[in-house]
Amino acid sequence: MSLDILSSAKVFDGWHKQYRHQSTSTRCEMRFAIFLPPQTATGEKVPVLYWLSGLTCTEENFMQKAGAFAEAAKLGIAIVAPDTSPRGEMVADDAEGSYDFGLGAGFYVNATQAPFDQHYQMYDYVVSELPNLIEEHFPVTDQRAISGHSMGGHGSLMIALRNSERYSSASAFSPIANPINCPWGQKAFKGYLGDNESDWTQYDSSELMKRSENKQLPMLVDQGDADNFLDEQLRPQTLVDAAELSQYPLTLRMQPGYDHSYYFISTFISEHLRFHSRYF
């Protein structure tokens, strides 16, 4: 599979690059960004942190705002950030043009409902296609961690819980912890997956954690207590309750005064990178 490079910039003696490629999962052109730490310049292969962004974001938001490169360079970790949905003229969007469904809001599921089932196969893209592409074309190992924010926090925890053998650790900032019981999740899951709510639970981190049989995957979640979306959309207590029920090794930290923004993420991203580094 060919990759077209869109940009390249040296940063902290490593390289930030953007690429596009034709995806077999989403049947359209996809973009991703990658940070390659300085260790790769000498041929060393490094582990990868996959970062999933939130509603309205692209592959650019985390790379530009999170301030992760200095610590990733120090630790020798590559970071890969995909786009949050398929895009293009033929890709279906929300008829009302809202921000929380359609373009920029793929929710990291495999859609089953027309017309979204033609392109919105973000689960397969993130779990299989993108890592295969990265490991084929870049100097990385098959050691993977996964993290994300908001909708991407939902994606990172859900994907890790469903594929614990593929990741050494998982983390999240302000995740949508119980999407089957919040407005964002209910709208997206109905549109992408249909009216059968039993089909939704396979993409709900709290539901997955309740019945998780693999209790070996370390998981760190940070949530700001001044987040405007805390009670209605994010519902972190459901994740805590699920972890207690199943005795899952979850660490969830409520951070006083922090909101939903990248100011919050940039404050704690180095701690998350060190967390993941311990388990590579």
XYZ file of N, CA and C in Angstrom:
840
model
N 0.845 -1.189 0.000
C 0.000 0.000 0.000
C 0.884 1.245 0.000
N 0.589 2.197 -0.852
C 1.411 3.388 -0.970
C 0.975 4.444 0.036
N 1.946 5.213 0.495
C 1.717 6.328 1.394
C 2.164 7.608 0.710
N 1.346 8.651 0.790
C 1.718 9.963 0.281
C 2.005 10.876 1.460
N 3.208 11.425 1.506
C 3.560 12.309 2.607
C 3.036 13.710 2.331
N 2.435 14.327 3.344
C 1.831 15.645 3.211
C 2.656 16.733 3.881
N 3.348 16.386 4.966
C 4.173 17.366 5.661
C 5.214 16.655 6.491
N 6.280 17.377 6.820
C 7.363 16.821 7.630
C 8.049 17.958 8.371
N 8.253 17.785 9.680
C 8.905 18.823 10.475
C 9.726 18.181 11.577
N 10.953 18.660 11.753
C 11.797 18.155 12.826
C 11.361 18.784 14.142
N 11.293 17.955 15.197
C 10.877 18.441 16.503
C 11.511 17.568 17.571
N 12.190 18.187 18.547
C 12.888 17.471 19.616
C 13.763 16.344 19.055
N 14.458 16.644 17.971
C 15.371 15.722 17.293
C 14.678 14.511 16.683
N 13.375 14.504 16.707
C 12.606 13.499 15.983
C 11.876 14.158 14.830
N 10.889 13.450 14.294
C 10.161 13.973 13.134
C 8.659 13.785 13.300
N 7.930 14.860 13.012
C 6.479 14.785 12.908
C 6.127 14.790 11.427
N 5.347 13.805 11.004
C 4.992 13.694 9.593
C 3.500 13.380 9.456
N 2.932 13.868 8.368
C 1.537 13.576 8.023
C 1.496 12.800 6.711
N 0.601 11.833 6.642
C 0.459 10.993 5.459
C -1.017 10.826 5.101
N -1.231 10.456 3.848
C -2.548 10.003 3.415
C -2.377 8.694 2.666
N -3.444 7.910 2.649
C -3.409 6.631 1.938
C -4.838 6.202 1.644
N -4.975 5.285 0.735
C -6.284 4.738 0.403
C -6.564 3.580 1.348
N -7.636 3.674 2.097
C -7.955 2.663 3.102
C -8.868 1.582 2.542
N -8.535 0.334 2.855
C -9.402 -0.776 2.468
C -10.558 -0.943 3.448
N -10.385 -0.468 4.681
C -11.453 -0.586 5.679
C -12.553 0.432 5.445
N -12.171 1.684 5.271
C -13.155 2.756 5.133
C -13.493 3.078 3.670
N -12.771 2.448 2.752
C -13.036 2.619 1.315
C -12.967 4.079 0.889
N -12.023 4.790 1.459
C -11.809 6.176 1.078
C -10.393 6.549 1.476
N -10.006 7.761 1.149
C -8.687 8.251 1.533
C -8.693 8.619 3.009
N -7.686 8.140 3.728
C -7.532 8.458 5.138
C -6.210 9.173 5.365
N -6.163 9.935 6.462
C -4.945 10.638 6.855
C -4.558 10.228 8.269
N -3.251 10.243 8.525
C -2.772 10.064 9.889
C -1.498 10.870 10.059
N -1.169 11.134 11.315
C 0.086 11.800 11.662
C 0.912 10.852 12.512
N 2.233 10.974 12.406
C 3.128 10.130 13.193
C 4.286 10.974 13.715
N 4.634 10.747 14.979
C 5.859 11.295 15.542
C 6.853 10.156 15.694
N 8.016 10.313 15.070
C 9.088 9.332 15.168
C 10.183 9.914 16.053
N 10.457 9.309 17.213
C 11.455 9.863 18.135
C 12.863 9.735 17.570
N 13.828 10.445 18.127
C 15.188 10.452 17.568
C 15.861 9.083 17.541
N 15.437 8.167 18.388
C 16.047 6.836 18.402
C 15.910 6.121 17.067
N 14.860 6.452 16.306
C 14.638 5.763 15.032
C 15.633 6.187 13.970
N 16.313 7.305 14.179
C 17.268 7.798 13.181
C 18.461 6.862 13.031
N 18.754 6.081 14.041
C 19.878 5.137 13.997
C 19.426 3.715 13.690
N 18.173 3.575 13.311
C 17.661 2.264 12.943
C 16.976 1.504 14.058
N 16.941 2.101 15.261
C 16.275 1.429 16.373
C 14.769 1.406 16.145
N 14.154 0.265 16.448
C 12.707 0.175 16.385
C 12.109 0.504 17.752
N 11.020 1.234 17.744
C 10.434 1.726 18.987
C 8.965 1.300 19.082
N 8.417 1.254 20.298
C 6.985 0.960 20.459
C 6.134 2.150 20.049
N 4.840 1.909 19.922
C 3.919 2.926 19.407
C 2.762 3.171 20.366
N 2.474 4.441 20.599
C 1.237 4.840 21.255
C 0.271 5.328 20.184
N -0.891 4.699 20.098
C -1.944 5.150 19.193
C -2.859 6.096 19.953
N -3.062 7.280 19.382
C -3.889 8.306 20.021
C -5.161 8.522 19.205
N -6.318 8.421 19.867
C -7.610 8.629 19.230
C -8.220 9.933 19.729
N -8.521 10.821 18.812
C -9.028 12.147 19.183
C -10.547 12.171 19.288
N -11.061 13.310 19.742
C -12.473 13.452 20.043
C -13.277 14.092 18.932
N -14.530 14.388 19.238
C -15.469 14.966 18.289
C -14.912 16.230 17.649
N -15.111 16.343 16.356
C -14.719 17.465 15.491
C -13.230 17.497 15.186
N -12.433 16.619 15.773
C -10.984 16.676 15.599
C -10.534 15.924 14.342
N -9.274 16.147 13.986
C -8.611 15.403 12.921
C -7.326 14.817 13.493
N -6.451 14.361 12.609
C -5.154 13.847 13.046
C -4.236 14.961 13.544
N -4.626 16.211 13.371
C -3.747 17.324 13.702
C -3.865 17.814 15.142
N -5.036 17.684 15.764
C -5.280 18.352 17.045
C -4.289 17.949 18.128
N -4.152 16.645 18.346
C -3.255 16.186 19.403
C -1.822 16.585 19.120
N -1.389 16.410 17.878
C -0.002 16.690 17.536
C 0.346 18.163 17.747
N -0.589 19.059 17.509
C -0.318 20.484 17.628
C -0.492 21.021 19.043
N -1.374 20.401 19.849
C -1.783 21.016 21.111
C -1.326 20.280 22.370
N -1.017 19.003 22.275
C -0.831 18.213 23.495
C 0.521 18.393 24.158
N 1.529 18.814 23.402
C 2.855 18.977 23.979
C 3.493 17.661 24.393
N 3.302 16.626 23.576
C 3.757 15.283 23.940
C 5.147 14.941 23.425
N 5.701 15.726 22.495
C 6.896 15.287 21.770
C 8.148 15.218 22.642
N 8.332 16.139 23.556
C 9.552 16.138 24.372
C 9.658 14.860 25.186
N 8.564 14.485 25.840
C 8.594 13.268 26.663
C 8.669 12.016 25.802
N 7.957 12.012 24.674
C 8.010 10.851 23.783
C 9.413 10.661 23.214
N 10.094 11.775 22.918
C 11.472 11.695 22.424
C 12.391 11.124 23.494
N 12.212 11.564 24.714
C 13.023 11.082 25.826
C 12.814 9.589 26.061
N 11.574 9.139 25.995
C 11.236 7.746 26.290
C 11.424 6.820 25.092
N 11.533 7.381 23.890
C 11.657 6.557 22.700
C 10.350 5.898 22.310
N 9.298 6.708 22.222
C 7.966 6.210 21.865
C 7.490 6.929 20.615
N 7.051 6.188 19.617
C 6.381 6.776 18.462
C 4.918 7.019 18.816
N 4.340 8.053 18.227
C 2.927 8.363 18.432
C 2.244 8.416 17.074
N 1.125 7.719 16.955
C 0.346 7.713 15.717
C -1.058 8.214 16.026
N -1.503 9.206 15.276
C -2.830 9.785 15.464
C -3.606 9.715 14.153
N -4.621 8.867 14.062
C -5.453 8.842 12.864
C -6.514 9.930 12.895
N -7.164 10.146 11.781
C -8.329 11.016 11.726
C -9.468 10.360 12.511
N -10.512 11.120 12.789
C -11.608 10.630 13.620
C -12.766 10.034 12.832
N -12.697 10.094 11.520
C -13.752 9.503 10.692
C -13.264 9.434 9.255
N -13.951 8.653 8.423
C -13.682 8.750 6.983
C -14.123 10.114 6.479
N -13.548 10.518 5.341
C -13.912 11.813 4.756
C -13.887 11.713 3.234
N -14.562 12.656 2.588
C -14.591 12.709 1.140
C -15.988 12.998 0.628
N -16.071 13.328 -0.651
C -17.355 13.721 -1.230
C -18.389 12.606 -1.173
N -17.945 11.359 -1.240
C -18.882 10.236 -1.271
C -19.219 9.716 0.125
N -18.586 10.253 1.160
C -18.796 9.766 2.525
C -20.017 10.443 3.137
N -20.935 9.635 3.673
C -22.170 10.164 4.252
C -21.876 11.027 5.470
N -22.710 12.046 5.652
C -22.594 12.937 6.802
C -23.965 13.060 7.443
N -24.005 13.640 8.629
C -25.276 13.910 9.284
C -26.098 14.876 8.436
N -27.359 14.566 8.236
C -28.211 15.380 7.371
C -28.363 16.804 7.891
N -28.258 16.963 9.206
C -28.406 18.290 9.803
C -27.072 18.992 10.007
N -25.980 18.325 9.650
C -24.673 18.933 9.766
C -24.201 19.146 11.191
N -24.668 18.337 12.127
C -24.281 18.510 13.523
C -22.864 17.996 13.756
N -22.256 18.447 14.843
C -20.850 18.116 15.122
C -20.666 16.733 15.730
N -21.744 16.137 16.261
C -21.599 14.922 17.055
C -22.032 13.656 16.326
N -22.141 13.726 15.002
C -22.481 12.549 14.207
C -22.010 12.803 12.780
N -21.546 11.740 12.120
C -21.069 11.890 10.749
C -19.607 12.293 10.705
N -19.257 13.168 9.767
C -17.863 13.547 9.572
C -17.268 14.127 10.851
N -16.104 13.616 11.231
C -15.442 14.040 12.456
C -15.967 13.380 13.705
N -16.883 12.417 13.538
C -17.529 11.793 14.700
C -17.770 10.310 14.445
N -16.720 9.597 14.063
C -16.878 8.193 13.705
C -17.100 7.247 14.862
N -16.795 7.665 16.082
C -17.022 6.897 17.307
C -16.299 5.547 17.335
N -15.418 5.299 16.381
C -14.555 4.115 16.381
C -15.353 2.807 16.400
N -16.480 2.807 15.698
C -17.309 1.606 15.552
C -17.279 1.153 14.096
N -17.758 -0.046 13.858
C -18.038 -0.525 12.504
C -19.527 -0.347 12.258
N -19.900 0.631 11.451
C -21.310 0.912 11.208
C -21.963 -0.238 10.441
N -23.212 -0.497 10.788
C -23.996 -1.539 10.119
C -25.193 -0.962 9.367
N -25.475 0.339 9.544
C -26.662 0.958 8.966
C -26.290 1.800 7.752
N -27.074 1.621 6.673
C -26.881 2.428 5.466
C -27.254 3.876 5.761
N -26.583 4.832 5.130
C -25.458 4.679 4.197
C -24.088 4.641 4.881
N -24.087 4.680 6.204
C -22.828 4.816 6.934
C -21.982 3.544 6.900
N -22.619 2.412 6.661
C -21.869 1.149 6.632
C -20.886 1.079 5.466
N -21.042 1.931 4.472
C -20.132 1.900 3.324
C -18.732 2.393 3.672
N -18.619 3.308 4.615
C -17.322 3.923 4.908
C -16.949 3.938 6.393
N -17.932 3.982 7.276
C -17.641 4.163 8.698
C -17.279 2.832 9.359
N -16.099 2.362 9.031
C -15.556 1.132 9.623
C -14.289 1.484 10.405
N -14.432 2.420 11.317
C -13.282 2.942 12.048
C -12.701 1.938 13.032
N -13.534 1.049 13.547
C -13.009 0.022 14.461
C -11.978 -0.844 13.744
N -12.339 -1.362 12.586
C -11.396 -2.185 11.825
C -10.161 -1.397 11.415
N -10.358 -0.131 11.087
C -9.236 0.695 10.659
C -8.224 0.869 11.784
N -8.703 1.184 12.981
C -7.806 1.444 14.101
C -7.192 0.165 14.645
N -7.978 -0.894 14.734
C -7.493 -2.136 15.342
C -6.538 -2.888 14.430
N -6.824 -2.931 13.139
C -6.073 -3.803 12.238
C -5.316 -3.066 11.135
N -6.040 -2.326 10.307
C -5.403 -1.771 9.109
C -4.287 -0.780 9.426
N -4.565 0.170 10.289
C -3.556 1.194 10.578
C -2.309 0.608 11.243
N -2.425 -0.221 12.291
C -1.202 -0.806 12.865
C -0.408 -1.629 11.861
N -1.086 -2.381 11.008
C -0.373 -3.151 9.983
C 0.406 -2.232 9.054
N -0.211 -1.112 8.700
C 0.434 -0.133 7.824
C 1.653 0.488 8.511
N 1.491 0.878 9.754
C 2.582 1.508 10.503
C 3.746 0.542 10.671
N 3.444 -0.689 11.022
C 4.507 -1.666 11.273
C 5.205 -2.105 9.985
N 4.548 -1.933 8.854
C 5.171 -2.271 7.568
C 6.091 -1.152 7.084
N 5.741 0.104 7.338
C 6.426 1.219 6.701
C 7.354 2.020 7.611
N 7.286 1.814 8.912
C 8.060 2.651 9.824
C 8.880 1.797 10.793
N 9.939 2.374 11.379
C 10.820 1.610 12.271
C 10.210 1.461 13.666
N 9.189 0.629 13.766
C 8.501 0.413 15.032
C 8.402 -1.076 15.310
N 8.206 -1.412 16.581
C 7.973 -2.792 16.982
C 6.476 -3.081 16.939
N 6.104 -4.287 17.329
C 4.681 -4.621 17.427
C 4.160 -4.416 18.846
N 4.911 -3.682 19.664
C 4.416 -3.284 20.981
C 3.567 -2.038 20.830
N 2.334 -2.101 21.338
C 1.372 -1.014 21.140
C 0.716 -0.634 22.453
N 0.480 0.650 22.623
C -0.394 1.167 23.667
C -1.433 2.038 22.982
N -2.498 2.368 23.698
C -3.561 3.152 23.088
C -4.118 4.138 24.101
N -4.413 5.352 23.614
C -4.943 6.396 24.471
C -5.844 7.297 23.633
N -6.572 8.200 24.297
C -7.434 9.109 23.560
C -8.186 10.032 24.478
N -8.964 10.927 23.866
C -9.674 11.984 24.585
C -11.137 12.002 24.195
N -12.034 12.040 25.171
C -13.460 12.201 24.950
C -14.005 11.061 24.079
N -14.494 11.336 22.865
C -14.891 10.247 21.977
C -13.721 9.300 21.738
N -12.514 9.845 21.646
C -11.333 9.016 21.478
C -10.963 8.260 22.739
N -11.297 8.830 23.910
C -11.122 8.089 25.155
C -12.039 6.888 25.200
N -13.288 7.080 24.768
C -14.195 5.945 24.587
C -13.566 4.911 23.667
N -13.047 5.372 22.530
C -12.469 4.441 21.563
C -11.282 3.689 22.111
N -10.394 4.377 22.812
C -9.181 3.721 23.296
C -9.496 2.665 24.345
N -10.379 2.973 25.299
C -10.715 1.996 26.330
C -11.494 0.821 25.749
N -12.454 1.121 24.893
C -13.263 0.065 24.287
C -12.414 -0.873 23.453
N -11.551 -0.309 22.621
C -10.703 -1.126 21.763
C -9.733 -1.960 22.593
N -9.176 -1.371 23.647
C -8.257 -2.121 24.501
C -8.967 -3.266 25.213
N -10.166 -3.018 25.698
C -10.912 -4.066 26.393
C -11.299 -5.205 25.455
N -11.559 -4.890 24.204
C -11.922 -5.933 23.244
C -10.719 -6.630 22.620
N -9.541 -6.031 22.755
C -8.342 -6.566 22.092
C -7.148 -6.512 23.039
N -7.311 -7.016 24.231
C -6.277 -6.864 25.259
C -4.962 -7.511 24.867
N -5.001 -8.493 23.969
C -3.769 -9.154 23.542
C -2.939 -8.278 22.602
N -3.524 -7.219 22.077
C -2.833 -6.368 21.110
C -2.152 -5.159 21.754
N -2.462 -4.884 23.022
C -1.947 -3.680 23.666
C -1.312 -4.010 25.009
N -0.278 -3.257 25.355
C 0.378 -3.451 26.646
C -0.254 -2.591 27.736
N -0.960 -1.520 27.356
C -1.610 -0.633 28.320
C -2.593 0.261 27.577
N -3.486 0.883 28.340
C -4.470 1.799 27.757
C -4.687 2.956 28.714
N -4.991 4.131 28.149
C -5.316 5.278 28.993
C -6.310 6.166 28.265
N -6.847 7.143 29.008
C -7.830 8.044 28.408
C -7.919 9.325 29.215
N -8.278 10.397 28.517
C -8.635 11.668 29.130
C -10.118 11.900 28.871
N -10.872 12.148 29.920
C -12.289 12.525 29.797
C -13.059 11.614 28.850
N -12.970 10.290 29.012
C -13.641 9.409 28.049
C -15.160 9.423 28.189
N -15.841 9.182 27.087
C -17.277 8.896 27.134
C -17.377 7.461 27.651
N -17.564 7.324 28.956
C -17.375 6.038 29.621
C -18.543 5.079 29.458
N -19.725 5.613 29.190
C -20.929 4.775 29.126
C -21.825 5.277 28.001
N -21.367 5.162 26.747
C -22.077 5.797 25.628
C -23.507 5.314 25.422
N -23.843 4.103 25.855
C -25.218 3.642 25.658
C -26.200 4.412 26.543
N -25.674 5.170 27.512
C -26.533 5.903 28.439
C -26.243 7.402 28.452
N -25.750 7.947 27.330
C -25.561 9.397 27.250
C -25.999 9.883 25.867
N -26.380 11.152 25.742
C -26.913 11.659 24.469
C -25.965 11.490 23.284
N -24.665 11.802 23.457
C -23.728 11.633 22.350
C -23.710 10.192 21.860
N -23.554 9.272 22.789
C -23.445 7.868 22.414
C -24.726 7.317 21.828
N -25.851 7.662 22.417
C -27.126 7.147 21.925
C -27.401 7.615 20.499
N -27.109 8.869 20.213
C -27.307 9.382 18.852
C -26.402 8.653 17.867
N -25.131 8.522 18.219
C -24.174 7.888 17.307
C -24.485 6.413 17.114
N -24.747 5.709 18.202
C -24.960 4.264 18.102
C -26.247 3.944 17.350
N -27.287 4.729 17.549
C -28.521 4.502 16.796
C -28.279 4.727 15.309
N -27.551 5.800 14.979
C -27.303 6.098 13.572
C -26.383 5.112 12.893
N -25.358 4.664 13.610
C -24.377 3.748 13.013
C -24.755 2.279 13.154
N -25.443 1.930 14.256
C -25.659 0.517 14.590
C -27.116 0.084 14.567
N -28.048 1.031 14.517
C -29.453 0.668 14.457
C -30.151 0.737 15.802
N -31.399 0.276 15.830
C -32.252 0.426 17.013
C -32.054 -0.654 18.066
N -31.404 -1.759 17.724
C -31.213 -2.852 18.683
C -30.124 -2.479 19.677
N -30.536 -2.051 20.855
C -29.578 -1.546 21.832
C -28.634 -2.623 22.358
N -29.003 -3.874 22.216
C -28.083 -4.942 22.630
C -26.829 -4.958 21.760
N -26.941 -4.439 20.532
C -25.772 -4.354 19.653
C -24.818 -3.246 20.097
N -25.318 -2.303 20.865
C -24.505 -1.177 21.281
C -23.478 -1.552 22.347
N -23.811 -2.565 23.166
C -22.974 -2.856 24.337
C -21.566 -3.307 23.965
N -21.388 -3.837 22.748
C -20.049 -4.279 22.340
C -19.092 -3.115 22.159
N -19.618 -1.883 22.134
C -18.791 -0.691 21.987
C -18.856 0.213 23.229
N -19.303 -0.316 24.347
C -19.440 0.469 25.568
C -18.414 -0.008 26.591
N -17.488 0.873 26.986
C -16.388 0.458 27.864
C -16.874 -0.016 29.226
N -17.875 0.640 29.786
C -18.377 0.221 31.092
C -19.002 -1.164 31.016
N -19.770 -1.418 29.963
C -20.374 -2.738 29.798
C -19.305 -3.803 29.552
N -18.311 -3.484 28.751
C -17.229 -4.425 28.485
C -16.421 -4.731 29.740
N -16.184 -3.701 30.550
C -15.398 -3.903 31.766
C -16.137 -4.771 32.774
N -17.443 -4.652 32.811
C -18.237 -5.470 33.729
C -17.999 -6.962 33.506
N -17.849 -7.350 32.260
C -17.718 -8.768 31.948
C -16.331 -9.151 31.453
N -15.353 -8.280 31.695
C -13.998 -8.556 31.226
C -13.411 -9.765 31.952
N -12.847 -10.672 31.179
C -12.187 -11.849 31.743
C -10.685 -11.650 31.861
N -10.134 -10.742 31.056
C -8.700 -10.466 31.113
C -8.474 -9.262 32.020
N -7.895 -9.501 33.170
C -7.684 -8.439 34.155
C -6.224 -7.994 34.203
N -5.479 -8.205 33.106
C -4.049 -7.948 33.110
C -3.653 -6.638 32.449
N -4.567 -6.002 31.726
C -4.213 -4.804 30.961
C -4.304 -3.566 31.840
N -3.178 -2.902 32.143
C -3.218 -1.700 32.981
C -3.972 -0.571 32.277
N -4.744 0.194 33.054
C -5.585 1.236 32.471
C -5.593 2.456 33.381
N -5.291 3.628 32.790
C -5.253 4.892 33.507
C -6.226 5.875 32.856
N -7.061 6.503 33.672
C -8.009 7.503 33.179
C -7.880 8.764 34.024
N -7.759 9.917 33.354
C -7.808 11.210 34.025
C -9.067 11.946 33.597
N -9.758 12.528 34.593
C -10.987 13.263 34.339
C -10.986 14.551 35.158
N -11.215 15.689 34.508
C -11.302 16.953 35.211
C -12.656 17.128 35.871
N -12.670 17.625 37.112
C -13.963 17.767 37.793
C -14.686 19.060 37.412
N -14.040 19.928 36.587
C -14.698 21.132 36.080
C -15.106 20.977 34.620
N -15.178 19.744 34.159
C -15.545 19.443 32.775
C -17.031 19.701 32.566
N -17.379 20.531 31.562
C -18.781 20.856 31.297
C -19.620 19.644 30.917
N -18.971 18.593 30.419
C -19.699 17.414 29.945
C -19.721 16.273 30.963
N -19.211 16.529 32.148
C -18.943 15.469 33.110
C -20.157 14.591 33.407
N -21.246 15.177 33.851
C -22.368 14.385 34.346
C -23.264 13.845 33.238
N -23.518 14.663 32.215
C -24.475 14.239 31.191
C -23.854 13.306 30.162
N -22.624 13.584 29.739
C -22.051 12.854 28.609
C -20.966 11.839 28.998
N -20.158 12.149 29.987
C -18.956 11.344 30.240
C -19.182 10.230 31.254
N -19.854 10.498 32.338
C -20.299 9.499 33.316
C -19.164 8.584 33.807
N -18.078 9.141 34.334
C -16.952 8.308 34.756
C -17.278 7.345 35.885
N -18.287 7.668 36.709
C -18.605 6.777 37.820
C -19.053 5.406 37.329
N -19.665 5.349 36.142
C -20.082 4.038 35.617
C -18.873 3.153 35.358
N -17.768 3.763 34.942
C -16.545 3.004 34.714
C -15.961 2.536 36.045
N -15.975 3.402 37.044
C -15.504 3.027 38.376
C -16.336 1.873 38.932
N -17.652 1.966 38.806
C -18.535 0.907 39.299
C -18.283 -0.408 38.586
N -18.063 -0.335 37.272
C -17.795 -1.549 36.500
C -16.479 -2.195 36.920
N -15.466 -1.361 37.168
C -14.169 -1.882 37.598
C -14.273 -2.553 38.967
N -15.045 -1.952 39.867
C -15.231 -2.555 41.189
C -15.977 -3.872 41.086
N -16.966 -3.925 40.209
C -17.754 -5.144 40.042
C -16.913 -6.295 39.513
N -16.045 -6.003 38.549
C -15.263 -7.066 37.911
C -13.840 -7.166 38.457
N -13.508 -6.298 39.433
C -12.160 -6.246 40.003
C -11.112 -5.991 38.924
N -11.415 -5.024 38.071
C -10.514 -4.661 36.984
C -9.475 -3.655 37.495
N -8.211 -3.759 37.037
C -7.153 -2.868 37.524
C -7.196 -1.480 36.884
N -8.247 -0.727 37.188
C -8.430 0.623 36.655
C -7.951 1.654 37.670
N -7.194 2.639 37.186
C -6.881 3.822 37.988
C -7.580 5.012 37.352
N -8.562 5.580 38.047
C -9.265 6.754 37.552
C -9.031 7.897 38.528
N -8.458 8.990 38.013
C -8.088 10.130 38.839
C -8.963 11.328 38.484
N -9.677 11.847 39.461
C -10.416 13.092 39.279
C -9.466 14.243 39.568
N -9.289 15.113 38.575
C -8.318 16.196 38.680
C -9.043 17.513 38.953
N -8.835 18.095 40.143
C -9.587 19.298 40.552
C -9.327 20.497 39.646
N -10.412 21.120 39.193
C -10.330 22.377 38.466
C -10.121 22.267 36.973
N -9.868 21.059 36.459
C -9.566 20.920 35.033
C -10.835 20.685 34.216
N -10.812 21.220 32.985
C -11.972 21.124 32.112
C -11.746 20.069 31.024
N -12.405 20.249 29.889
C -12.390 19.254 28.816
C -11.357 19.558 27.731
N -10.546 20.573 27.936
C -9.724 21.116 26.860
C -8.348 20.461 26.774
N -7.595 20.903 25.755
C -6.218 20.441 25.606
C -5.284 21.054 26.648
N -5.708 22.076 27.370
C -4.929 22.538 28.514
C -4.843 21.415 29.545
N -5.937 20.724 29.735
C -5.986 19.568 30.638
C -5.083 18.442 30.135
N -5.226 18.111 28.860
C -4.426 17.026 28.288
C -2.939 17.343 28.381
N -2.560 18.557 28.030
C -1.143 18.909 28.026
C -0.535 18.879 29.424
N -1.358 19.058 30.450
C -0.863 19.032 31.824
C -0.431 17.625 32.241
N -1.141 16.620 31.766
C -0.915 15.260 32.254
C -0.398 14.281 31.194
N -0.167 14.753 29.959
C 0.220 13.820 28.905
C 1.566 13.166 29.194
N 2.493 13.878 29.813
C 3.790 13.265 30.113
C 3.629 12.115 31.101
N 2.734 12.270 32.075
C 2.478 11.174 33.008
C 1.899 9.968 32.291
N 1.038 10.204 31.326
C 0.465 9.090 30.568
C 1.542 8.398 29.738
N 2.422 9.157 29.131
C 3.493 8.536 28.351
C 4.412 7.700 29.241
N 4.721 8.194 30.425
C 5.544 7.412 31.351
C 4.811 6.165 31.828
N 3.515 6.286 32.021
C 2.695 5.134 32.369
C 2.802 4.040 31.314
N 2.617 4.426 30.047
C 2.687 3.436 28.974
C 4.100 2.869 28.831
N 5.092 3.716 29.031
C 6.485 3.266 28.873
C 6.822 2.150 29.860
N 6.217 2.174 31.047
C 6.515 1.142 32.044
C 6.103 -0.243 31.576
N 5.151 -0.326 30.661
C 4.602 -1.634 30.288
C 5.057 -2.112 28.907
N 5.868 -1.310 28.212
C 6.398 -1.771 26.933
C 7.464 -2.840 27.178
